[in-house]
Every structure is written in structure tokens, then in C-alpha cells.
Coordinates of C-alpha atoms in Angstrom, one line a residue:
M1 CA -42.7 45.8 -17.7
T2 CA -40.0 45.5 -14.9
D3 CA -41.4 45.4 -11.4
P4 CA -40.0 48.3 -9.5
A5 CA -39.8 46.3 -6.3
W6 CA -37.8 43.4 -8.0
T7 CA -35.4 46.1 -9.6
E8 CA -34.8 47.7 -6.1
A9 CA -34.2 44.4 -4.4
G10 CA -32.1 43.2 -7.4
E11 CA -29.9 46.2 -7.2
R12 CA -29.5 45.9 -3.5
L13 CA -28.5 42.2 -3.6
L14 CA -25.1 43.0 -1.9
E15 CA -27.0 44.2 1.4
E16 CA -28.8 40.8 1.4
I17 CA -25.4 38.9 1.0
T18 CA -23.8 40.9 3.8
S19 CA -26.9 40.8 6.0
R20 CA -26.3 39.3 9.5
P21 CA -28.4 36.1 9.1
N22 CA -26.7 35.2 5.8
M23 CA -23.2 36.1 7.1
M24 CA -23.8 33.9 10.2
K25 CA -25.1 30.9 8.1
A26 CA -21.9 31.4 5.8
Y27 CA -19.6 31.6 9.0
H28 CA -21.0 28.3 10.3
R29 CA -20.5 26.5 7.0
V30 CA -17.0 27.7 6.4
V31 CA -15.9 26.9 10.1
S32 CA -17.6 23.4 9.8
N33 CA -15.7 22.7 6.6
K34 CA -12.4 23.7 8.2
G35 CA -9.9 23.6 5.2
A36 CA -6.5 24.9 4.8
A37 CA -5.3 28.5 5.4
G38 CA -4.7 30.8 2.5
V39 CA -1.9 33.3 1.8
D40 CA -2.4 35.0 5.1
G41 CA -2.0 32.0 7.1
M42 CA -5.3 32.6 9.2
T43 CA -7.1 29.3 10.1
T44 CA -10.9 28.9 10.6
G45 CA -10.3 29.0 14.3
R46 CA -9.2 32.6 14.3
L47 CA -11.8 33.9 11.9
K48 CA -14.4 34.8 14.7
E49 CA -11.8 37.0 16.5
H50 CA -10.8 38.6 13.3
L51 CA -14.6 39.3 12.3
Q52 CA -15.3 40.8 15.8
R53 CA -12.4 43.1 15.3
E54 CA -12.6 44.0 11.6
W55 CA -16.1 43.1 10.1
A56 CA -17.3 46.7 10.3
S57 CA -14.8 47.9 8.0
I58 CA -14.9 44.9 5.7
K59 CA -18.6 45.3 5.2
E60 CA -18.2 49.0 4.4
E61 CA -15.5 48.2 1.8
L62 CA -17.8 45.5 0.3
L63 CA -20.9 47.8 0.2
T64 CA -18.9 50.7 -1.4
G65 CA -17.2 48.5 -4.0
K66 CA -13.7 48.9 -2.6
Y67 CA -13.1 45.3 -1.2
T68 CA -10.2 43.6 -3.0
P69 CA -9.8 39.9 -2.5
Q70 CA -6.2 38.6 -1.5
P71 CA -4.6 36.2 -3.9
V72 CA -5.5 32.5 -3.8
R73 CA -2.8 30.1 -2.6
K74 CA -1.8 27.8 -5.6
V75 CA -2.0 24.0 -4.6
E76 CA -1.5 21.1 -7.2
I77 CA -2.9 17.7 -6.5
P78 CA -2.7 14.5 -8.6
K79 CA -5.8 13.9 -11.0
P80 CA -7.2 10.3 -10.7
G81 CA -6.5 9.8 -14.4
G82 CA -3.0 11.4 -14.3
G83 CA -1.7 14.9 -14.5
M84 CA -2.2 17.6 -11.9
R85 CA -5.2 19.5 -10.8
L86 CA -4.9 23.1 -10.0
L87 CA -6.6 24.4 -6.8
G88 CA -6.6 28.0 -5.6
I89 CA -7.2 28.1 -2.0
P90 CA -8.7 31.5 -0.8
T91 CA -8.2 33.1 2.5
V92 CA -10.6 32.0 5.2
L93 CA -12.2 35.4 5.0
D94 CA -12.8 35.3 1.3
R95 CA -14.2 31.9 1.6
L96 CA -16.6 33.4 4.0
I97 CA -17.5 36.2 1.5
Q98 CA -17.8 33.6 -1.4
Q99 CA -20.0 31.3 0.7
A100 CA -22.3 34.1 1.5
L101 CA -22.3 35.1 -2.2
Y102 CA -23.3 31.5 -3.1
Q103 CA -26.0 31.3 -0.7
E104 CA -27.8 34.4 -2.2
L105 CA -26.8 33.5 -5.8
G106 CA -27.6 29.9 -5.9
P107 CA -31.4 30.2 -5.5
L108 CA -31.5 32.9 -8.3
F109 CA -29.8 30.5 -10.8
E110 CA -30.8 26.9 -9.6
P111 CA -34.5 27.0 -10.8
G112 CA -33.2 27.5 -14.5
F113 CA -30.6 24.9 -14.5
S114 CA -31.1 21.6 -16.4
A115 CA -32.6 18.6 -15.0
S116 CA -29.8 16.6 -16.7
S117 CA -27.0 18.7 -14.8
Y118 CA -26.0 16.9 -11.6
G119 CA -22.8 18.4 -10.3
F120 CA -22.6 20.7 -7.3
R121 CA -26.3 21.2 -7.0
P122 CA -28.5 20.7 -3.9
G123 CA -30.5 17.5 -4.1
K124 CA -28.4 16.1 -7.2
S125 CA -25.6 13.7 -7.0
A126 CA -23.2 11.5 -9.2
H127 CA -25.2 8.4 -8.3
Q128 CA -28.3 10.2 -10.1
A129 CA -26.2 11.0 -13.1
V130 CA -24.9 7.4 -13.4
A131 CA -28.5 6.0 -13.0
A132 CA -29.7 8.4 -15.6
A133 CA -26.9 7.3 -18.0
R134 CA -27.8 3.6 -17.6
T135 CA -31.6 4.5 -18.3
S136 CA -30.5 6.2 -21.4
V137 CA -28.6 3.3 -22.8
A138 CA -31.4 0.9 -21.6
A139 CA -34.0 3.0 -23.7
G140 CA -31.9 2.0 -26.9
R141 CA -29.4 5.0 -27.2
R142 CA -26.4 2.6 -27.4
W143 CA -24.0 5.3 -28.6
V144 CA -22.3 7.9 -26.4
V145 CA -20.5 11.1 -27.3
D146 CA -18.2 11.4 -24.4
I147 CA -17.0 15.0 -24.1
D148 CA -13.7 15.9 -22.0
L149 CA -13.1 19.6 -21.6
A150 CA -9.2 20.5 -21.4
N151 CA -8.5 22.0 -18.2
F152 CA -12.0 23.5 -18.0
F153 CA -11.7 25.1 -14.6
D154 CA -8.2 26.9 -15.8
R155 CA -9.6 28.0 -19.1
V156 CA -13.0 29.7 -18.3
N157 CA -13.3 32.9 -20.3
H158 CA -14.1 35.6 -17.7
D159 CA -16.0 38.0 -20.1
I160 CA -18.2 35.2 -21.3
L161 CA -18.9 33.9 -17.8
M162 CA -19.6 37.4 -16.5
S163 CA -22.1 38.2 -19.3
R164 CA -24.0 35.1 -18.2
V165 CA -23.9 36.0 -14.6
A166 CA -25.1 39.5 -15.3
R167 CA -28.4 38.0 -17.0
K168 CA -29.7 37.6 -13.5
I169 CA -27.7 39.8 -11.4
K170 CA -28.5 43.5 -11.5
D171 CA -26.4 44.8 -8.6
K172 CA -23.2 46.0 -10.2
R173 CA -21.3 45.9 -7.0
V174 CA -21.9 42.1 -6.7
L175 CA -20.9 41.8 -10.5
L176 CA -17.7 43.7 -9.8
L177 CA -17.0 41.6 -6.6
I178 CA -17.4 38.3 -8.5
R179 CA -14.9 39.6 -11.3
R180 CA -12.5 40.5 -8.6
Y181 CA -12.7 37.0 -7.3
L182 CA -12.1 35.6 -10.7
Q183 CA -9.2 37.8 -11.2
A184 CA -7.6 37.4 -7.8
G185 CA -3.9 36.6 -8.3
L186 CA -2.2 33.2 -7.9
F187 CA 0.3 32.9 -5.1
E188 CA 3.2 30.4 -5.5
G189 CA 6.7 30.3 -4.2
G190 CA 6.4 34.1 -3.0
I191 CA 5.2 35.3 -6.6
I192 CA 1.8 36.5 -7.2
S193 CA 0.7 35.9 -10.9
A194 CA -2.3 37.7 -12.6
R195 CA -5.2 35.7 -13.8
N196 CA -6.9 36.6 -16.9
E197 CA -8.9 33.4 -17.4
G198 CA -10.2 30.4 -15.2
T199 CA -11.9 29.9 -12.0
P200 CA -9.7 27.6 -10.0
Q201 CA -11.3 25.0 -7.8
G202 CA -10.9 25.6 -4.1
G203 CA -13.6 28.3 -3.3
P204 CA -17.3 28.0 -2.6
L205 CA -18.2 30.1 -5.6
S206 CA -16.3 28.2 -8.2
P207 CA -18.7 25.4 -8.7
L208 CA -21.8 27.7 -9.1
L209 CA -19.8 29.8 -11.7
S210 CA -18.8 26.7 -13.6
N211 CA -22.6 25.5 -13.7
I212 CA -23.7 29.0 -14.9
L213 CA -21.3 28.8 -17.7
L214 CA -22.1 25.3 -18.7
D215 CA -25.8 25.9 -18.4
E216 CA -25.3 27.3 -21.9
L217 CA -24.3 23.8 -23.1
D218 CA -27.2 22.2 -21.4
K219 CA -29.6 24.6 -22.9
E220 CA -28.2 24.0 -26.5
L221 CA -28.5 20.2 -26.0
E222 CA -32.1 20.6 -24.7
R223 CA -32.8 22.8 -27.8
R224 CA -31.5 20.1 -30.1
G225 CA -33.6 17.3 -28.3
H226 CA -30.5 15.5 -27.0
T227 CA -30.5 13.0 -24.2
F228 CA -27.5 13.8 -21.9
C229 CA -26.1 13.6 -18.6
R230 CA -23.6 16.3 -17.2
Y231 CA -21.7 16.4 -14.0
A232 CA -19.4 19.5 -13.9
D233 CA -17.4 19.4 -16.8
D234 CA -18.0 15.7 -17.6
A235 CA -20.7 15.4 -20.3
N236 CA -22.0 12.5 -22.0
I237 CA -24.7 12.6 -24.8
Y238 CA -26.5 9.4 -25.7
V239 CA -27.8 8.7 -29.3
R240 CA -29.0 5.7 -31.3
T241 CA -26.5 5.6 -34.3
R242 CA -22.7 5.9 -34.7
R243 CA -23.5 8.4 -37.7
S244 CA -25.7 10.9 -35.4
A245 CA -22.9 10.5 -32.6
A246 CA -20.2 11.5 -34.9
R247 CA -22.4 14.5 -36.1
V248 CA -23.0 15.5 -32.5
M249 CA -19.4 15.4 -31.6
A250 CA -18.5 17.6 -34.3
S251 CA -21.2 20.3 -34.0
I252 CA -21.1 20.4 -30.2
T253 CA -17.3 20.7 -30.3
S254 CA -17.8 23.6 -32.5
F255 CA -20.3 25.2 -30.3
L256 CA -18.0 24.8 -27.1
E257 CA -15.1 26.3 -28.7
Q258 CA -16.7 29.2 -30.8
R259 CA -19.5 30.1 -28.3
L260 CA -18.0 29.4 -25.0
K261 CA -14.3 29.5 -25.8
L262 CA -13.7 26.2 -24.2
T263 CA -11.4 23.5 -25.7
V264 CA -12.4 19.9 -26.2
N265 CA -9.6 17.5 -25.3
Q266 CA -9.6 15.4 -28.6
E267 CA -7.4 12.7 -27.0
K268 CA -9.8 12.0 -24.1
S269 CA -13.0 12.7 -25.8
A270 CA -14.8 9.9 -28.0
V271 CA -17.6 8.6 -29.8
A272 CA -17.9 5.0 -28.6
R273 CA -20.3 2.3 -27.1
P274 CA -21.3 3.1 -23.6
W275 CA -19.7 -0.1 -22.3
Q276 CA -16.4 1.1 -23.6
R277 CA -16.3 4.3 -21.7
Q278 CA -16.5 5.2 -18.0
F279 CA -18.7 7.8 -16.4
L280 CA -17.9 9.3 -13.0
G281 CA -16.0 6.1 -12.2
Y282 CA -18.8 3.8 -13.3
G283 CA -18.8 1.3 -16.4
M284 CA -21.7 -0.7 -17.6
T285 CA -22.1 -4.1 -19.3
F286 CA -23.2 -4.4 -23.1
H287 CA -26.5 -6.2 -22.2
R288 CA -29.7 -4.9 -23.5
T289 CA -30.5 -3.7 -20.1
P290 CA -27.1 -2.8 -19.0
Q291 CA -25.7 -3.6 -15.5
L292 CA -23.7 -0.9 -13.8
K293 CA -20.2 -2.0 -12.4
A294 CA -17.0 -0.4 -11.0
G295 CA -14.9 1.0 -13.8
D296 CA -11.6 -0.4 -14.6
K297 CA -9.8 2.9 -13.7
A298 CA -11.4 3.1 -10.3
L299 CA -10.3 -0.4 -9.6
A300 CA -6.7 0.4 -10.6
R301 CA -6.7 3.6 -8.5
L302 CA -8.0 1.7 -5.4
K303 CA -5.4 -1.0 -5.9
S304 CA -2.8 1.4 -6.3
K305 CA -3.9 3.2 -2.9
L306 CA -4.0 -0.1 -1.0
R307 CA -0.6 -1.2 -2.5
E308 CA 0.9 2.0 -1.1
I309 CA -0.4 1.6 2.4
S310 CA 0.8 -2.0 2.3
R311 CA 4.4 -0.9 1.2
K312 CA 4.4 1.5 4.1
G313 CA 3.0 -1.1 6.5
R314 CA 6.0 -3.5 6.4
G315 CA 7.0 -4.2 9.9
R316 CA 3.8 -2.7 11.3
N317 CA 1.1 -4.5 13.1
L318 CA -1.4 -5.9 10.7
K319 CA -4.5 -5.1 12.7
R320 CA -3.5 -1.3 12.6
L321 CA -2.8 -1.5 8.9
I322 CA -6.4 -3.1 8.5
E323 CA -7.9 -0.3 10.5
E324 CA -6.2 2.3 8.3
T325 CA -7.7 0.7 5.1
T326 CA -11.3 0.5 6.5
P327 CA -12.4 4.2 5.8
I328 CA -10.9 3.8 2.3
L329 CA -12.6 0.6 1.5
R330 CA -15.8 1.7 3.1
G331 CA -15.9 4.9 1.1
W332 CA -15.2 3.1 -2.0
S333 CA -17.8 0.6 -1.6
N334 CA -20.4 3.4 -0.7
Y335 CA -19.7 5.2 -3.9
F336 CA -19.9 2.1 -6.0
K337 CA -23.1 0.9 -4.2
L338 CA -25.0 1.2 -7.5
S339 CA -22.9 -1.7 -8.9
E340 CA -24.8 -4.8 -10.1
V341 CA -21.7 -6.9 -11.1
K342 CA -20.1 -8.5 -8.0
K343 CA -17.0 -9.9 -9.6
P344 CA -14.6 -6.8 -9.2
F345 CA -15.6 -6.7 -5.4
E346 CA -14.9 -10.4 -5.2
E347 CA -11.5 -10.0 -6.8
L348 CA -10.5 -6.9 -4.8
D349 CA -11.3 -8.6 -1.6
S350 CA -9.2 -11.8 -2.6
W351 CA -6.3 -9.6 -4.0
F352 CA -6.1 -7.5 -0.8
R353 CA -6.1 -10.6 1.4
R354 CA -3.3 -11.7 -0.6
K355 CA -1.3 -8.6 -0.2
L356 CA -1.8 -8.9 3.5
R357 CA -0.4 -12.5 3.4
C358 CA 2.4 -11.2 1.4
L359 CA 3.2 -8.7 4.1
L360 CA 3.3 -11.4 6.8
W361 CA 5.5 -13.5 4.8
R362 CA 7.9 -10.7 4.3
Q363 CA 7.8 -9.8 8.0
W364 CA 8.7 -13.3 9.1
K365 CA 12.1 -13.1 6.8
R366 CA 13.6 -16.2 8.1
P367 CA 12.5 -19.8 7.2
L368 CA 12.6 -20.8 11.0
T369 CA 10.1 -18.0 11.7
R370 CA 7.9 -19.0 8.8
A371 CA 7.7 -22.7 9.8
R372 CA 7.0 -21.8 13.4
K373 CA 4.3 -19.3 12.3
L374 CA 2.5 -21.6 10.0
M375 CA 2.6 -24.4 12.6
Q376 CA 0.9 -21.9 15.1
R377 CA -1.9 -21.6 12.6
G378 CA -2.5 -25.3 12.3
L379 CA -0.4 -26.6 9.7
S380 CA 1.4 -30.0 10.1
E381 CA 5.2 -29.7 11.1
E382 CA 6.1 -31.6 7.8
R383 CA 4.1 -29.1 5.7
A384 CA 5.1 -26.1 7.5
W385 CA 8.7 -26.8 7.1
K386 CA 8.4 -27.6 3.5
S387 CA 6.6 -24.6 2.9
A388 CA 9.0 -22.4 4.6
Y389 CA 11.9 -23.7 2.6
N390 CA 10.1 -23.8 -0.8
G391 CA 12.6 -21.0 -2.2
R392 CA 9.6 -19.1 -3.8
G393 CA 9.0 -15.4 -3.5
P394 CA 6.7 -13.6 -1.1
W395 CA 4.0 -13.1 -3.7
W396 CA 3.9 -16.7 -4.8
N397 CA 3.6 -17.8 -1.3
S398 CA 0.9 -15.3 -0.4
G399 CA -1.4 -17.1 -2.9
A400 CA -0.2 -20.7 -2.1
S401 CA -2.4 -23.1 -0.3
H402 CA -0.4 -23.3 2.8
M403 CA -0.9 -19.4 3.3
N404 CA -4.5 -19.6 2.3
E405 CA -5.2 -22.4 4.8
A406 CA -3.2 -20.8 7.7
F407 CA -4.8 -17.3 7.1
G408 CA -8.0 -17.7 5.5
I409 CA -11.1 -15.3 5.3
S410 CA -12.1 -16.0 8.9
Y411 CA -8.8 -15.0 10.2
F412 CA -8.9 -11.5 8.4
R413 CA -12.7 -11.1 9.4
K414 CA -11.5 -11.4 13.2
L415 CA -8.9 -8.6 12.6
G416 CA -11.7 -6.4 11.3
L417 CA -10.8 -6.5 7.6
Y418 CA -13.5 -4.7 5.6
S419 CA -15.1 -6.9 3.1
L420 CA -16.2 -5.3 -0.2
L421 CA -18.1 -8.5 -1.4
N422 CA -20.2 -8.4 1.9
Q423 CA -21.0 -4.9 1.4
F424 CA -21.9 -5.5 -2.2
H425 CA -24.4 -8.3 -1.2
R426 CA -26.0 -5.8 1.6
F427 CA -26.4 -3.3 -1.2
Q428 CA -28.1 -5.7 -3.4
Y429 CA -30.3 -6.9 -0.5
S430 CA -31.3 -3.5 0.3
T431 CA -32.4 -2.5 -3.1

């Protein structure tokens, strides 16, 4: 029998969401996150003044079911693997309300989520997902069903999602508000287009809603007894044989497309050995007890970013360029701190030092300047002149012995160049 007290509390959830303590907590979170303005141009710095003037009427609209969210501002950013990712940036006010919703709804759904779901959850992380994947392979599950959902956040079926939300939310005003957020128009180039599907990334509520929907996949995999790791819409299922992997791929694809109305990207999904695929940027070796390593795509993306900074840095002070790259290198190495293979770190360090030497060689331009700079760095006059006039290009010279000798590791260390290899050794020592 339903507990009357629980029913009353459940049907008055919106009062809890709009309560002063919850709204103050949401306000501080939204302001600390900053973020871009939405379609109304309001920044987080102006939110307090707006709330002091308008909150009473906004709250009344929320409680009576009359509040209508503003359209989200469409922004497209490049995906790491190519293509564009659609973001929908809500207004600051709508981010505040979504954050308040998230703070009350999260605890209702979190306890029921799968232990194998790691994305956008308190106390869970990408590192935990990667470590769990490695453990699964080490246990003998040496085939992976790597499922990629095509444009997941743009394709979410609203009716299916709302039916899952309604299983725990009994306050119809909250359900109506969530649906209105799902259907808020998309503003681009002065035109507002209606949305009948999808939950664009950019608002505080979107990650929770995606986990609510994909929890259906998690429960199906658990029901079948599968070992899996899911981070948002990245799902890897680990099995022991190729035949079972092919069978799982077919049946789970059917489940996703028929039950959840989601599309599996056949080009990016695969049945393969785990060391032939990458999960959350990490790869692993083929050993019986596999070692984690930075994936090839992640290495290529970092190189591309450093290459772009180097290109813009022609003519600039080398120390300033190095300072600009430090946060990027530090962030990259911190993310890949689980890596057990040092070669990529070593090669990246060497490659970037060569890029910097190439930059110096280009900046000097004239052979006379090049000879003088090499002599200043301790090379003999004969060798400096011979090197300056060798007729080779900047990239060849940046890897030649005269530049390596004149501008060795110690030179870049004094300039403050962040060493990925040194950080790798620190991580290994700390573990």
C-alpha cells in the first residue's frame, strides 16, 4: 500500500525544488560555473539583481504550471573524433531552475542506477570506467562489443524518456516543466525552431535525463548477466568469445532501436579485441594482464592542438608560448595518469621539443643569425657556420644534432617546459 506521507511529498516535489535552501544552493552553483549567456544576453553577474526583482512572480509561475522556458541558444563545437557537437545554451535563469531540479531529482534516481554506469554521476569518473574495463579484460573477457549511439543527445525520444521519469516523479507540475525544457525551441540566426526530440547538451539537467533513459540499457545488460562499462552514451560490453560478441551486438542493437528508439552508428560500432579499440581516450595492450595507455586518437588530438599553438607562435617569445601550453600538457597528463606505457609520453616530449626548435630556426630566418645563435649556445664557429648554411629545411634542422646539442632538454627545462615523461614517472611512483 502506498504511504500517504510519501505520496503527499512526491506530489509536492516542486515546492521542495523552489524552496529557498535549494534555490540558494543552485544559485551558488550556477554563478560559480559562470558560462555563456543564453538568448536573452543575461550573464551570471546580473542574475542576482534579476532574481531580487522577479523571483516572486517566477516562483508563482513555476508552482502554478505556467512557467515557459526560453529557447536555448544553438552552439556547435567540433567533436574530438570529427564532426560537430550540438550544444543548447539555456538562459542563466533556466540554468538556475534546471540546477534546482537536478539537485532534487538526482537523489531520487541515483540509488537505482547501475554500478557499471560512470558518466555524470557523483563519486563516479572516467578513470573508474577505464580501470573497470581493464579489469574485465584481465579476467578473460577478451572481446568487446563497442557500441556508439548516433547523435544520442539529439535523438532522445521525449515520450520514452518522460515515461521513465514518471516512474519516480509523481508531481505532474515537475513532469510538465521537464517536458517544456525538452521542447524548448532552438535559437539560431534569429530563427527559433521547434524541438520534438533530443536533449541538447549545455543545461544542468541533460546529463541526468540521459542517464535515466540509458539506465534501461544498463538494466537489460544486467538482466542478461553481461559485464559492461558505460560512460554517458559510450558503452562497452566485454565477453569471452567472438561468437557471443557478435550475438550481443545484434541483440543489443535491436533492443536500443526498438525499445528506446535510438540509432546505433554501424560505422563507429564494432566487435573487436579490446586492444584494437579505445575507450574514453584510453587504449590497452594485448597482454594477458593488459596495460593501459594513451590512445592513438588522443595523441593525435594533442599534437594537433600543440601544432596550432606553435603555428600561431611564430615570431613570439618562446617562454610565453611554453607558458601557454603548460595548462594543456598538465591537463592531458592528469587525464592519462592511469597509463602504464611510457613510450607515448616520451615521444610526445621529444616531438614537441623538436617543434620548438623548428620555431626557433624559422624565427632566425637568415644564415648569419642562425650561425650567431648557435655559437651563443656553445657550438664551435666552424660547426655553427656549416649548420647555418646546410640548405636543409626547418623541420630537418630541428631534429639535427646541432640543434639538439644547442637546445637540449636542460634548455627547455629552464624555460619551464612541462615534461609529460617526468609526470608519467611521478604517477608511476605515486601508485
